PDB file of C-alpha atoms in Angstrom:
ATOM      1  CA  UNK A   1       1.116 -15.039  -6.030  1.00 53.00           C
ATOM      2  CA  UNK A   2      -2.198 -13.558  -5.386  1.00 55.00           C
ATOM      3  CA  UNK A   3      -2.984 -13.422  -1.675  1.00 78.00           C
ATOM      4  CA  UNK A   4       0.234 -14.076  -0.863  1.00 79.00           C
ATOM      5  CA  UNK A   5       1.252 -11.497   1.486  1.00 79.00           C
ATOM      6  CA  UNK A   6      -1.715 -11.497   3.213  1.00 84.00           C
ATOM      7  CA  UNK A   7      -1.274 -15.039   3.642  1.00 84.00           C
ATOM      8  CA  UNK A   8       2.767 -14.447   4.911  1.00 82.00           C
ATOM      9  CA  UNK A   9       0.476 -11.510   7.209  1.00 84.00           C
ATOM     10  CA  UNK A  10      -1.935 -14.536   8.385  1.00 86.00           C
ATOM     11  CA  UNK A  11       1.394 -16.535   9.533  1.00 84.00           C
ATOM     12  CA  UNK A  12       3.163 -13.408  11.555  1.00 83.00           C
ATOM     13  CA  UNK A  13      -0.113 -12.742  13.302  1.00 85.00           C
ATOM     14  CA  UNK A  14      -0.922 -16.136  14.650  1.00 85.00           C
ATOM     15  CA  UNK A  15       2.257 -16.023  16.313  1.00 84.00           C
ATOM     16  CA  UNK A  16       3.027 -12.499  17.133  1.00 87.00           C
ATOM     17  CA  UNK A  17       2.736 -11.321  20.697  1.00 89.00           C
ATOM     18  CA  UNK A  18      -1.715 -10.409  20.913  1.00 90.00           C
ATOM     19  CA  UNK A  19      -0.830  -8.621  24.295  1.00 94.00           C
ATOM     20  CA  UNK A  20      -0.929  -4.922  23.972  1.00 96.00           C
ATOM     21  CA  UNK A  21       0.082  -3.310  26.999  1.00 96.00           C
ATOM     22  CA  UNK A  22       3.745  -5.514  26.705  1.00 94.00           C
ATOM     23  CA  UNK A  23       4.424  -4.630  23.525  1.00 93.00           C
ATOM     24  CA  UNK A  24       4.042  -1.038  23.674  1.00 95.00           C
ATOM     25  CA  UNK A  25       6.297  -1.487  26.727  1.00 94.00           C
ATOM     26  CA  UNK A  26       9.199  -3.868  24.903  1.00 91.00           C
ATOM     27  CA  UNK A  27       8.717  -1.067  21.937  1.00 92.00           C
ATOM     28  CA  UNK A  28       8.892   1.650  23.964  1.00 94.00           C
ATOM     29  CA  UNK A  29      12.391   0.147  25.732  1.00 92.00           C
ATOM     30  CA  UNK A  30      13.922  -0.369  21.982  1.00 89.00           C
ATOM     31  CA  UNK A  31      13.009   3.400  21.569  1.00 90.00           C
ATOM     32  CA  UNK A  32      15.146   4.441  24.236  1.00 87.00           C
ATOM     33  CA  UNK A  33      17.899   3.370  22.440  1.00 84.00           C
ATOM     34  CA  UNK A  34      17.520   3.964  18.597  1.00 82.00           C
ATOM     35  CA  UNK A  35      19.321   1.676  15.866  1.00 82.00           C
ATOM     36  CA  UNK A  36      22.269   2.897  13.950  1.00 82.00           C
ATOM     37  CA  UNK A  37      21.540   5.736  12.077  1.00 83.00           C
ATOM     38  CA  UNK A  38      22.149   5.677   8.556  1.00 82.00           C
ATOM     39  CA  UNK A  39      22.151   9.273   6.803  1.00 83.00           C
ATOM     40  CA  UNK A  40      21.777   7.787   3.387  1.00 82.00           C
ATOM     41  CA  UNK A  41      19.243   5.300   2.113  1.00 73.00           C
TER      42      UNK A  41
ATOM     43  CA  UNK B   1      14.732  21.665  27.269  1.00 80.00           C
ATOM     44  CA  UNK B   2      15.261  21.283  23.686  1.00 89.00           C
ATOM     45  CA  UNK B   3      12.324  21.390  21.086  1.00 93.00           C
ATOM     46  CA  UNK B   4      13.254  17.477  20.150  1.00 95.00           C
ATOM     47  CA  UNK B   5      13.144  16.875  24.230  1.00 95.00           C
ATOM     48  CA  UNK B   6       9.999  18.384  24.625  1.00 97.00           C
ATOM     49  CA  UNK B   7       8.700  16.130  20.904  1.00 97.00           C
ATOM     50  CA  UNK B   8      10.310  13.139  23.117  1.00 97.00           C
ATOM     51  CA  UNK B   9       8.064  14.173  26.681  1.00 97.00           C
ATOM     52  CA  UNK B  10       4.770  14.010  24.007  1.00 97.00           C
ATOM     53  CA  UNK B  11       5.679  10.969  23.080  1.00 98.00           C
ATOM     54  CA  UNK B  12       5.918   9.833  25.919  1.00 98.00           C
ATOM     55  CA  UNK B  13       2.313  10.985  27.588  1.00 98.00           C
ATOM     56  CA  UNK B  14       1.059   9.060  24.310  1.00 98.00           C
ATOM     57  CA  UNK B  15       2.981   5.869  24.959  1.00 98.00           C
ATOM     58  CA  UNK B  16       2.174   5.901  28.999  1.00 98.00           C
ATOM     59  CA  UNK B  17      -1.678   6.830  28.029  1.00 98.00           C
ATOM     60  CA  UNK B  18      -1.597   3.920  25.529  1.00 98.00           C
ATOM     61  CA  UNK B  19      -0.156   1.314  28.152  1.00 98.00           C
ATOM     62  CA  UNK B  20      -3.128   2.784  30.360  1.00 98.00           C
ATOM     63  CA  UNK B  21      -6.061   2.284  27.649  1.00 98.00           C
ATOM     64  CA  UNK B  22      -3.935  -0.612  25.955  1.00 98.00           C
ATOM     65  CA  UNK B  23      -4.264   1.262  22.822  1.00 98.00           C
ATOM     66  CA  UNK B  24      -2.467  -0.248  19.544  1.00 98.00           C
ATOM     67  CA  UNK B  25      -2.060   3.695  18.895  1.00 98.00           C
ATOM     68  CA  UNK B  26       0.882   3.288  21.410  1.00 97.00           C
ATOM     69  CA  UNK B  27       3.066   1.252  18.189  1.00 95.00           C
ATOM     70  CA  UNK B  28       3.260   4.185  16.464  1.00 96.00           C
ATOM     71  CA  UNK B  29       3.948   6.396  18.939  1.00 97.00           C
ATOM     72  CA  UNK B  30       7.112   4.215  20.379  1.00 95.00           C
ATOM     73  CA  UNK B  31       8.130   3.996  16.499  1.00 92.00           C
ATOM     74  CA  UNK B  32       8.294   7.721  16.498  1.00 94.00           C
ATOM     75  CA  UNK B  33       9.882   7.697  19.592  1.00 96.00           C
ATOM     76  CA  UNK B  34      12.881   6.377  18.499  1.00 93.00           C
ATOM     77  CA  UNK B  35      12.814   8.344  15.367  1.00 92.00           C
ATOM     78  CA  UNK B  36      12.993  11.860  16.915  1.00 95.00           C
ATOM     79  CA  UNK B  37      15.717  10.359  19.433  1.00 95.00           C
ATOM     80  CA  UNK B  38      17.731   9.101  16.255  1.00 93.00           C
ATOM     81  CA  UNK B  39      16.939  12.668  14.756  1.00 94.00           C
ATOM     82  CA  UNK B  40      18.467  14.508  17.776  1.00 94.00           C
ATOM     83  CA  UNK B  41      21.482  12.210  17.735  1.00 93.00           C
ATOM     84  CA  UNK B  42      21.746  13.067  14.152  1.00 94.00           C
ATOM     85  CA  UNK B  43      21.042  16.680  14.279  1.00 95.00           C
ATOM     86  CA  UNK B  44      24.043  16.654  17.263  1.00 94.00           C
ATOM     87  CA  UNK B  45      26.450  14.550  15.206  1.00 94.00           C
ATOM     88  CA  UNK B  46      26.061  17.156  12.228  1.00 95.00           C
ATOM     89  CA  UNK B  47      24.528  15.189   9.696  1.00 95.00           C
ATOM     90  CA  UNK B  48      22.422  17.761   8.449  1.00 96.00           C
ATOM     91  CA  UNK B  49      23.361  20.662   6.496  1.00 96.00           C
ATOM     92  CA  UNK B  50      21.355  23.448   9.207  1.00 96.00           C
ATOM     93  CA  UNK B  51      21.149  21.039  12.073  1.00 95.00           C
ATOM     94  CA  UNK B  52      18.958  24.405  13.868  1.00 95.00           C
ATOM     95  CA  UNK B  53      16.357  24.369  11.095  1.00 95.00           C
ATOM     96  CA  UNK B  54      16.446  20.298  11.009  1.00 95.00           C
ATOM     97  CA  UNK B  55      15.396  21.061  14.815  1.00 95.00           C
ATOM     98  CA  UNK B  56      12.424  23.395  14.138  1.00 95.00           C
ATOM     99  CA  UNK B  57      11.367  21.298  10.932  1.00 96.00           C
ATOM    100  CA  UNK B  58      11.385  17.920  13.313  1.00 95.00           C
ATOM    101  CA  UNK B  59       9.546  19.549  16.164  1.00 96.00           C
ATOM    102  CA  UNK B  60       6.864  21.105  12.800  1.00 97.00           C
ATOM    103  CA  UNK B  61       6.468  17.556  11.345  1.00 96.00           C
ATOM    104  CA  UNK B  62       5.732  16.228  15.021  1.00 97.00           C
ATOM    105  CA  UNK B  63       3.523  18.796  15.721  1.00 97.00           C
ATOM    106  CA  UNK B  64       0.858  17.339  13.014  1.00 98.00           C
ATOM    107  CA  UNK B  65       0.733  14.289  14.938  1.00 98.00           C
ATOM    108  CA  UNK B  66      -0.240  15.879  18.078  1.00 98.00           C
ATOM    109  CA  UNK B  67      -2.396  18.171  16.344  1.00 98.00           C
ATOM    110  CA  UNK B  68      -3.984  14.872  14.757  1.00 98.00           C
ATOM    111  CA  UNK B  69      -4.451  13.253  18.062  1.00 98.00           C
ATOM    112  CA  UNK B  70      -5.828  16.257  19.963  1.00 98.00           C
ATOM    113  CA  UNK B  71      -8.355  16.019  16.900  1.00 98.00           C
ATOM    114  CA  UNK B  72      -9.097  12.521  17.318  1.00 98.00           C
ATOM    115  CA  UNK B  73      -9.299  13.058  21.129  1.00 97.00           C
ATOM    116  CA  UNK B  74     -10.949  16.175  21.839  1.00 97.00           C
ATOM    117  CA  UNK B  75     -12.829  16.852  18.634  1.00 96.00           C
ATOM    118  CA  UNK B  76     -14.859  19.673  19.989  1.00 97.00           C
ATOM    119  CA  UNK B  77     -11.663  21.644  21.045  1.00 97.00           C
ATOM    120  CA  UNK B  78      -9.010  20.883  17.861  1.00 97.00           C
ATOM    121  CA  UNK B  79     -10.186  20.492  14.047  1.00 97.00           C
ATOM    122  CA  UNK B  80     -10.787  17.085  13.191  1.00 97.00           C
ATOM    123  CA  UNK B  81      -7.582  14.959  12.243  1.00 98.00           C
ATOM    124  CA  UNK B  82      -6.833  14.308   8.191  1.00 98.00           C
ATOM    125  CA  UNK B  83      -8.287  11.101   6.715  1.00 98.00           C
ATOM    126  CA  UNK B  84      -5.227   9.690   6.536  1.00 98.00           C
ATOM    127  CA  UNK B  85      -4.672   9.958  10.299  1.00 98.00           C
ATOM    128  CA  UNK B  86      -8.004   9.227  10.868  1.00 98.00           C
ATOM    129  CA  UNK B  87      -7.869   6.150   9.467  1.00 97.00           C
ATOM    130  CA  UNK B  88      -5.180   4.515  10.994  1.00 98.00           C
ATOM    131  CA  UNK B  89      -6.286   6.109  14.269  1.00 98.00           C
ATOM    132  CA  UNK B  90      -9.667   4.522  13.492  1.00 97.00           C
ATOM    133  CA  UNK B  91      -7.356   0.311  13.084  1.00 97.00           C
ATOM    134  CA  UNK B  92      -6.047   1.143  16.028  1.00 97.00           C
ATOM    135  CA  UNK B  93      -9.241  -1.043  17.447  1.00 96.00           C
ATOM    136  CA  UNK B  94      -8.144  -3.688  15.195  1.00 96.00           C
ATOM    137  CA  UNK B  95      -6.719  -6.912  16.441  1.00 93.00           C
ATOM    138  CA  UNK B  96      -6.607  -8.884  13.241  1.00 93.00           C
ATOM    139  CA  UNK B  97      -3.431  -6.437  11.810  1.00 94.00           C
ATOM    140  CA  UNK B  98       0.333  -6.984  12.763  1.00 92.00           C
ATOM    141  CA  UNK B  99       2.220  -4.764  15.072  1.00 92.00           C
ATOM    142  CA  UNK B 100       4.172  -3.870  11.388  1.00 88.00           C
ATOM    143  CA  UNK B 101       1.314  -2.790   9.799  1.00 91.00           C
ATOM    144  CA  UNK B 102      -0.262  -0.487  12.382  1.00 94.00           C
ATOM    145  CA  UNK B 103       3.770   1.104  12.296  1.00 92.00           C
ATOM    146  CA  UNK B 104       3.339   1.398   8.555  1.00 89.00           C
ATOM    147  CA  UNK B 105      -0.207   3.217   8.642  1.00 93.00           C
ATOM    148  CA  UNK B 106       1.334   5.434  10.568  1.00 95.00           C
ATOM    149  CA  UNK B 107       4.836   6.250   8.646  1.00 91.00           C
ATOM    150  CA  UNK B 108       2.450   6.232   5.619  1.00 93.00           C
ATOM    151  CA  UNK B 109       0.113   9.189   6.686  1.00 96.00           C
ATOM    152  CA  UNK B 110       2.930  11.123   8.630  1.00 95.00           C
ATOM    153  CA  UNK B 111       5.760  10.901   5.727  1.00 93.00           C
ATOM    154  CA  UNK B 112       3.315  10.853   2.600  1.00 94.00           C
ATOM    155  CA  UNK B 113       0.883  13.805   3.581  1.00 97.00           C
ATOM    156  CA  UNK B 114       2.529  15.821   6.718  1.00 97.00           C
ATOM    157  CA  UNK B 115       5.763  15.508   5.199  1.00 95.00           C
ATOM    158  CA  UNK B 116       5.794  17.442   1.868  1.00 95.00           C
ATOM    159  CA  UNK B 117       3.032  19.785   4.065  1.00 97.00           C
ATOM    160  CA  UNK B 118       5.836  20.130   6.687  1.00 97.00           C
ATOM    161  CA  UNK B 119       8.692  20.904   4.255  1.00 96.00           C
ATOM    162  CA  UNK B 120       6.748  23.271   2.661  1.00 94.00           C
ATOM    163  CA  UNK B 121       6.126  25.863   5.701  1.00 95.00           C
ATOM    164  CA  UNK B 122       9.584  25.786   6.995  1.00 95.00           C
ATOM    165  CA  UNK B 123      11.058  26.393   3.342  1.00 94.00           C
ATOM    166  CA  UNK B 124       8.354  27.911   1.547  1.00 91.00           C
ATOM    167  CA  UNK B 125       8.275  28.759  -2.285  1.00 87.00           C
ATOM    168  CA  UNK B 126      11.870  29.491  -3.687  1.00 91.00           C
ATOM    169  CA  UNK B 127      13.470  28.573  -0.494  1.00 93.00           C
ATOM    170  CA  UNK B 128      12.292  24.713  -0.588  1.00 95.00           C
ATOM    171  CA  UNK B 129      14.804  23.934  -2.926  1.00 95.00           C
ATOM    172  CA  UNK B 130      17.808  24.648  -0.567  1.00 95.00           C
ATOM    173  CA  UNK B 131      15.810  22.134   2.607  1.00 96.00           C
ATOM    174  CA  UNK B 132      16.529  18.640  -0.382  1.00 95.00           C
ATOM    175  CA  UNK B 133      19.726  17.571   0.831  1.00 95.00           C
ATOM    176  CA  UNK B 134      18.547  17.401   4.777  1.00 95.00           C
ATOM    177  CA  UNK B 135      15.034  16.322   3.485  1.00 94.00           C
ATOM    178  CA  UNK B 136      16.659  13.188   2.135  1.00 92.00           C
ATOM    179  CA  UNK B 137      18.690  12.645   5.348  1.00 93.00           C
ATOM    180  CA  UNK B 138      16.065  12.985   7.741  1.00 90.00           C
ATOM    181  CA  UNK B 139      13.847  10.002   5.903  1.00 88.00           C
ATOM    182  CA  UNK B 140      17.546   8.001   5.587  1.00 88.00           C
ATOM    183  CA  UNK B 141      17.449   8.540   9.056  1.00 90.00           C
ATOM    184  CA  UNK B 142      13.979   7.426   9.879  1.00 87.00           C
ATOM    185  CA  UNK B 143      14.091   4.699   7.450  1.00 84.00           C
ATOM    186  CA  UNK B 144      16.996   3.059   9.485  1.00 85.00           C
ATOM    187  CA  UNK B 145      15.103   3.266  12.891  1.00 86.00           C
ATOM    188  CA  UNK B 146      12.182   1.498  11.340  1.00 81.00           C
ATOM    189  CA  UNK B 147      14.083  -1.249   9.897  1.00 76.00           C
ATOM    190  CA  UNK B 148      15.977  -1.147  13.475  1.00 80.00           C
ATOM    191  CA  UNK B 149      12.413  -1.907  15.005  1.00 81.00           C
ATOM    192  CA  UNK B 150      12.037  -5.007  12.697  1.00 77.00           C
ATOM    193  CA  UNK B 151      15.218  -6.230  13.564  1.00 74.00           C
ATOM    194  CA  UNK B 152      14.629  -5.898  17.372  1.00 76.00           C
ATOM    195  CA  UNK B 153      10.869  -6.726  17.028  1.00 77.00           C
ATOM    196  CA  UNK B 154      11.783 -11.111  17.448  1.00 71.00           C
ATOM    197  CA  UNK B 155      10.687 -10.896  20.605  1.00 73.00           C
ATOM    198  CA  UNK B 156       6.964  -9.947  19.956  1.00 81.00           C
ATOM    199  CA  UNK B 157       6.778 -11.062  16.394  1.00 79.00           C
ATOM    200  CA  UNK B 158       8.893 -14.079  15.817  1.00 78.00           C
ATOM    201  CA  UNK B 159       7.658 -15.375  12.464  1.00 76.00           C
ATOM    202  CA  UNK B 160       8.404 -11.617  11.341  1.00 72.00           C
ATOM    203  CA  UNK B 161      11.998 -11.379  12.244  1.00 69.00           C
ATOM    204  CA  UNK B 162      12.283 -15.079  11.198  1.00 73.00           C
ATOM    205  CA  UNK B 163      10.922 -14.110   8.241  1.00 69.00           C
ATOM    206  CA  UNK B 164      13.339 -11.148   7.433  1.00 65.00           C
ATOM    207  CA  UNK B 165      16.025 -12.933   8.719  1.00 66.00           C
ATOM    208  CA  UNK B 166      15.316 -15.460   6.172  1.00 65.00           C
ATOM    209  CA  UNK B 167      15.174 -12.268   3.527  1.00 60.00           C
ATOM    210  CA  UNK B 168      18.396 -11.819   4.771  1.00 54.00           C
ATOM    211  CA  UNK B 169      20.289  -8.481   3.607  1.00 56.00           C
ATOM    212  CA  UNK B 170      16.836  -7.812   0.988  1.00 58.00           C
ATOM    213  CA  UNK B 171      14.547  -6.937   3.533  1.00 54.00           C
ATOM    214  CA  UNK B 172      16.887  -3.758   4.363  1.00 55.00           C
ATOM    215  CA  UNK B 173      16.699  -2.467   0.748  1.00 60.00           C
ATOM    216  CA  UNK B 174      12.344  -3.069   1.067  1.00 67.00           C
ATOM    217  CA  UNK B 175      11.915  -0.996   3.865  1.00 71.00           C
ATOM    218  CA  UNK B 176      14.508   1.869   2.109  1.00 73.00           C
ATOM    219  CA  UNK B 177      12.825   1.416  -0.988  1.00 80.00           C
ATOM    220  CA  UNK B 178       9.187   1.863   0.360  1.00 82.00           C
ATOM    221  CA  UNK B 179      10.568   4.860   2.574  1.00 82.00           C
ATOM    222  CA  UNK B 180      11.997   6.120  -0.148  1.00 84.00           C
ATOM    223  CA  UNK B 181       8.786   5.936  -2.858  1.00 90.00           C
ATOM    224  CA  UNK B 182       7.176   7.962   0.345  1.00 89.00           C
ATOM    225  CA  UNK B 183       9.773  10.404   0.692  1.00 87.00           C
ATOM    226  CA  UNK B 184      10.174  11.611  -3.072  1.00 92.00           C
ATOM    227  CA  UNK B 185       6.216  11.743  -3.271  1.00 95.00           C
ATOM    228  CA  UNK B 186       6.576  13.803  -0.269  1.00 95.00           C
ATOM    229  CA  UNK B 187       8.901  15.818  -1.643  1.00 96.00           C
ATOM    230  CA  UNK B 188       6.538  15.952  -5.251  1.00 97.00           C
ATOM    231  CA  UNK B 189       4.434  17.294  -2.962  1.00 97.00           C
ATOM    232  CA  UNK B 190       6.066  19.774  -0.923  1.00 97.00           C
ATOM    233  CA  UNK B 191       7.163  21.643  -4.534  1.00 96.00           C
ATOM    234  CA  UNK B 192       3.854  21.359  -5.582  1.00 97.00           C
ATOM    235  CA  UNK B 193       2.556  23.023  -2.711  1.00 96.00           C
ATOM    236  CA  UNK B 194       5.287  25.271  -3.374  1.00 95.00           C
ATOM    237  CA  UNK B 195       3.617  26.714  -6.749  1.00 94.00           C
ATOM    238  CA  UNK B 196       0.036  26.369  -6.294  1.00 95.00           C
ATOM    239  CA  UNK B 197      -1.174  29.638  -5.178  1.00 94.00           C
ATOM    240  CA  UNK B 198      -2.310  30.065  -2.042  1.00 92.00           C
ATOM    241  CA  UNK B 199      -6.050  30.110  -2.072  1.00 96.00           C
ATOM    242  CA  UNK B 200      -5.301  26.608  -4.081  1.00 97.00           C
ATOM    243  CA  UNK B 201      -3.189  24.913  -0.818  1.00 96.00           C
ATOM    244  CA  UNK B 202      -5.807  23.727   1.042  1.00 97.00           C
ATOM    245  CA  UNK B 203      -7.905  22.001  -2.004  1.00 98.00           C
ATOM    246  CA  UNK B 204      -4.539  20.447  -3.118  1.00 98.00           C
ATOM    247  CA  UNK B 205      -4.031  19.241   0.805  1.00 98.00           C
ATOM    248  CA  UNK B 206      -7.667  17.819   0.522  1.00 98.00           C
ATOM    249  CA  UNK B 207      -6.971  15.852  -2.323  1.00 98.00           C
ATOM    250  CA  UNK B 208      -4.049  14.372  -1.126  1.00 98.00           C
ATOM    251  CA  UNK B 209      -5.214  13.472   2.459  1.00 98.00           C
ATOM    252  CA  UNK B 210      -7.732  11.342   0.477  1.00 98.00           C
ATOM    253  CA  UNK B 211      -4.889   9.570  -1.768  1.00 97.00           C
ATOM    254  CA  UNK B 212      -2.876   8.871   1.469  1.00 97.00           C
ATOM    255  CA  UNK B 213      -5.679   7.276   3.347  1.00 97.00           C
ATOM    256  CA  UNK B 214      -6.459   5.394   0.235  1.00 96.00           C
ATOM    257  CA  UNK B 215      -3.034   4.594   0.364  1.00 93.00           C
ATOM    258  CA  UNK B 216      -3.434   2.958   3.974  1.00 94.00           C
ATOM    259  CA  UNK B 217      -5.899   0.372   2.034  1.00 93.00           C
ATOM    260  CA  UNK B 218      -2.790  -1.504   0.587  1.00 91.00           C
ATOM    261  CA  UNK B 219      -1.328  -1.846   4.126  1.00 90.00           C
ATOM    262  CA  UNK B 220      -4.730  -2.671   5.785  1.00 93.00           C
ATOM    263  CA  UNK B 221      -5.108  -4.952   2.686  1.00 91.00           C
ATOM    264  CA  UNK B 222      -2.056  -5.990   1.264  1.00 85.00           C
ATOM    265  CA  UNK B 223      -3.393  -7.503  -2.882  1.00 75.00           C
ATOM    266  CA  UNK B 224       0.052  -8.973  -3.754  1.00 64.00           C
TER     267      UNK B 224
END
């Protein structure tokens, strides 16, 4: 188990999206319209 | 304007500077974006107790992260920010981390120090007590916009949403839980800060600013 998250972190980063300005800007459009809001957790 | 329109306009001179500098501190800032919109919606649907105060405490609790980036910023005009912002300010340079974990540095030091610090001054002493019900709503609330991220997030980060789709309905009750660890800390926090006497706050601050950004270690460097 040890090493294993960084190792599931490794996988998501060699894939995720490197290009900053774009993300901010696909992050910033999902921001305009926020997720259903739960009141309880 | 309202007080959450004019935490939304901040927001948005971060996010637009960020795009500018292509700063990772622009994550963050989009996160929180969508939190204070959710809290508006949420304040104007009734879901708190004192929607007015929930108002004034969101626009107090956002105010620490401008006051943390003016610090980081302009450090000869504004006090220098806490640790804990400091530090994640300090990963924004860092490409190696997920688009997740610079969110997550940033929940961590907002909810687990500003927080409690935040509940504290709009409800202080005897009256915090009274703030617990829309204390608990407000994190519900933010807890479900960051999960809402994740689940929009396949589009930058596909091995992440594959991955949580693969978690399937478990990866909902990880993010609550984790909020939720944060919040009632917070909330240890805010009634300690509540007793201590005054000339005690800011040592008691101190100390926890450096167990937050110690904190931001295990999402820098996850051990499991």
């Amino acid at each position: 188990m040890i090493g294993l998250i960084q190792a599931t972190v490794d996988e998501i980063a060699e894939r995720e999206s490197r290009d900053v300005v774009r993300n901010i800007q696909v992050l910033n459009e999902i921001a305009s319209k926020p997720a259903p809001i739960k009141t309880t957790l | 304007m309202s007080r959450l329109d004019a935490v939304v306009s901040a927001l948005d001179s971060v996010i637009e500077w960020s795009i500018a500098a292509s700063s990772r501190l622009g994550y963050f800032a989009a996160l929180y974006k969508r939190i204070t919109i959710a809290v508006a919606v949420a304040v104007k649907n009734g879901a708190f107790e004192d929607g007015p105060r929930m108002e004034l405490f969101d626009a107090a609790f956002a105010s620490r992260y401008f006051d943390a980036l003016n610090g980081h910023f302009h450090p000869d005009e504004f006090p220098r920010p806490t640790r804990s912002w400091q530090k994640t300010f300090d990963a924004a340079d860092r490409d190696d981390l997920i688009i997740l974990q610079h969110m997550l540095a940033g929940v961590n030091a907002h909810i687990d120090l500003d927080l409690g610090i935040t509940a504290q001054n709009i409800a202080p002493a005897m009256k915090l007590p009274r703030l617990h019900g829309d204390f608990n709503t407000i994190n519900a609330v933010l807890a479900s916009q960051v999960q809402g991220v994740i689940d929009d997030i396949n589009q930058l980060s596909p091995d992440l949403a594959e991955l949580y789709q693969c978690l399937a309905g478990n990866e909902i009750f990880l993010v609550n839980q984790a909020v939720a660890a944060m919040r009632d800390s917070a909330w240890r926090f805010a009634m300690v800060l509540a007793v201590v006497p005054g000339f005690a706050r800011p040592v008691t601050i101190w100390a926890r600013d450096r167990k937050v950004a110690a904190q931001a270690d295990l999402i820098y460097y996850p051990r499991g």
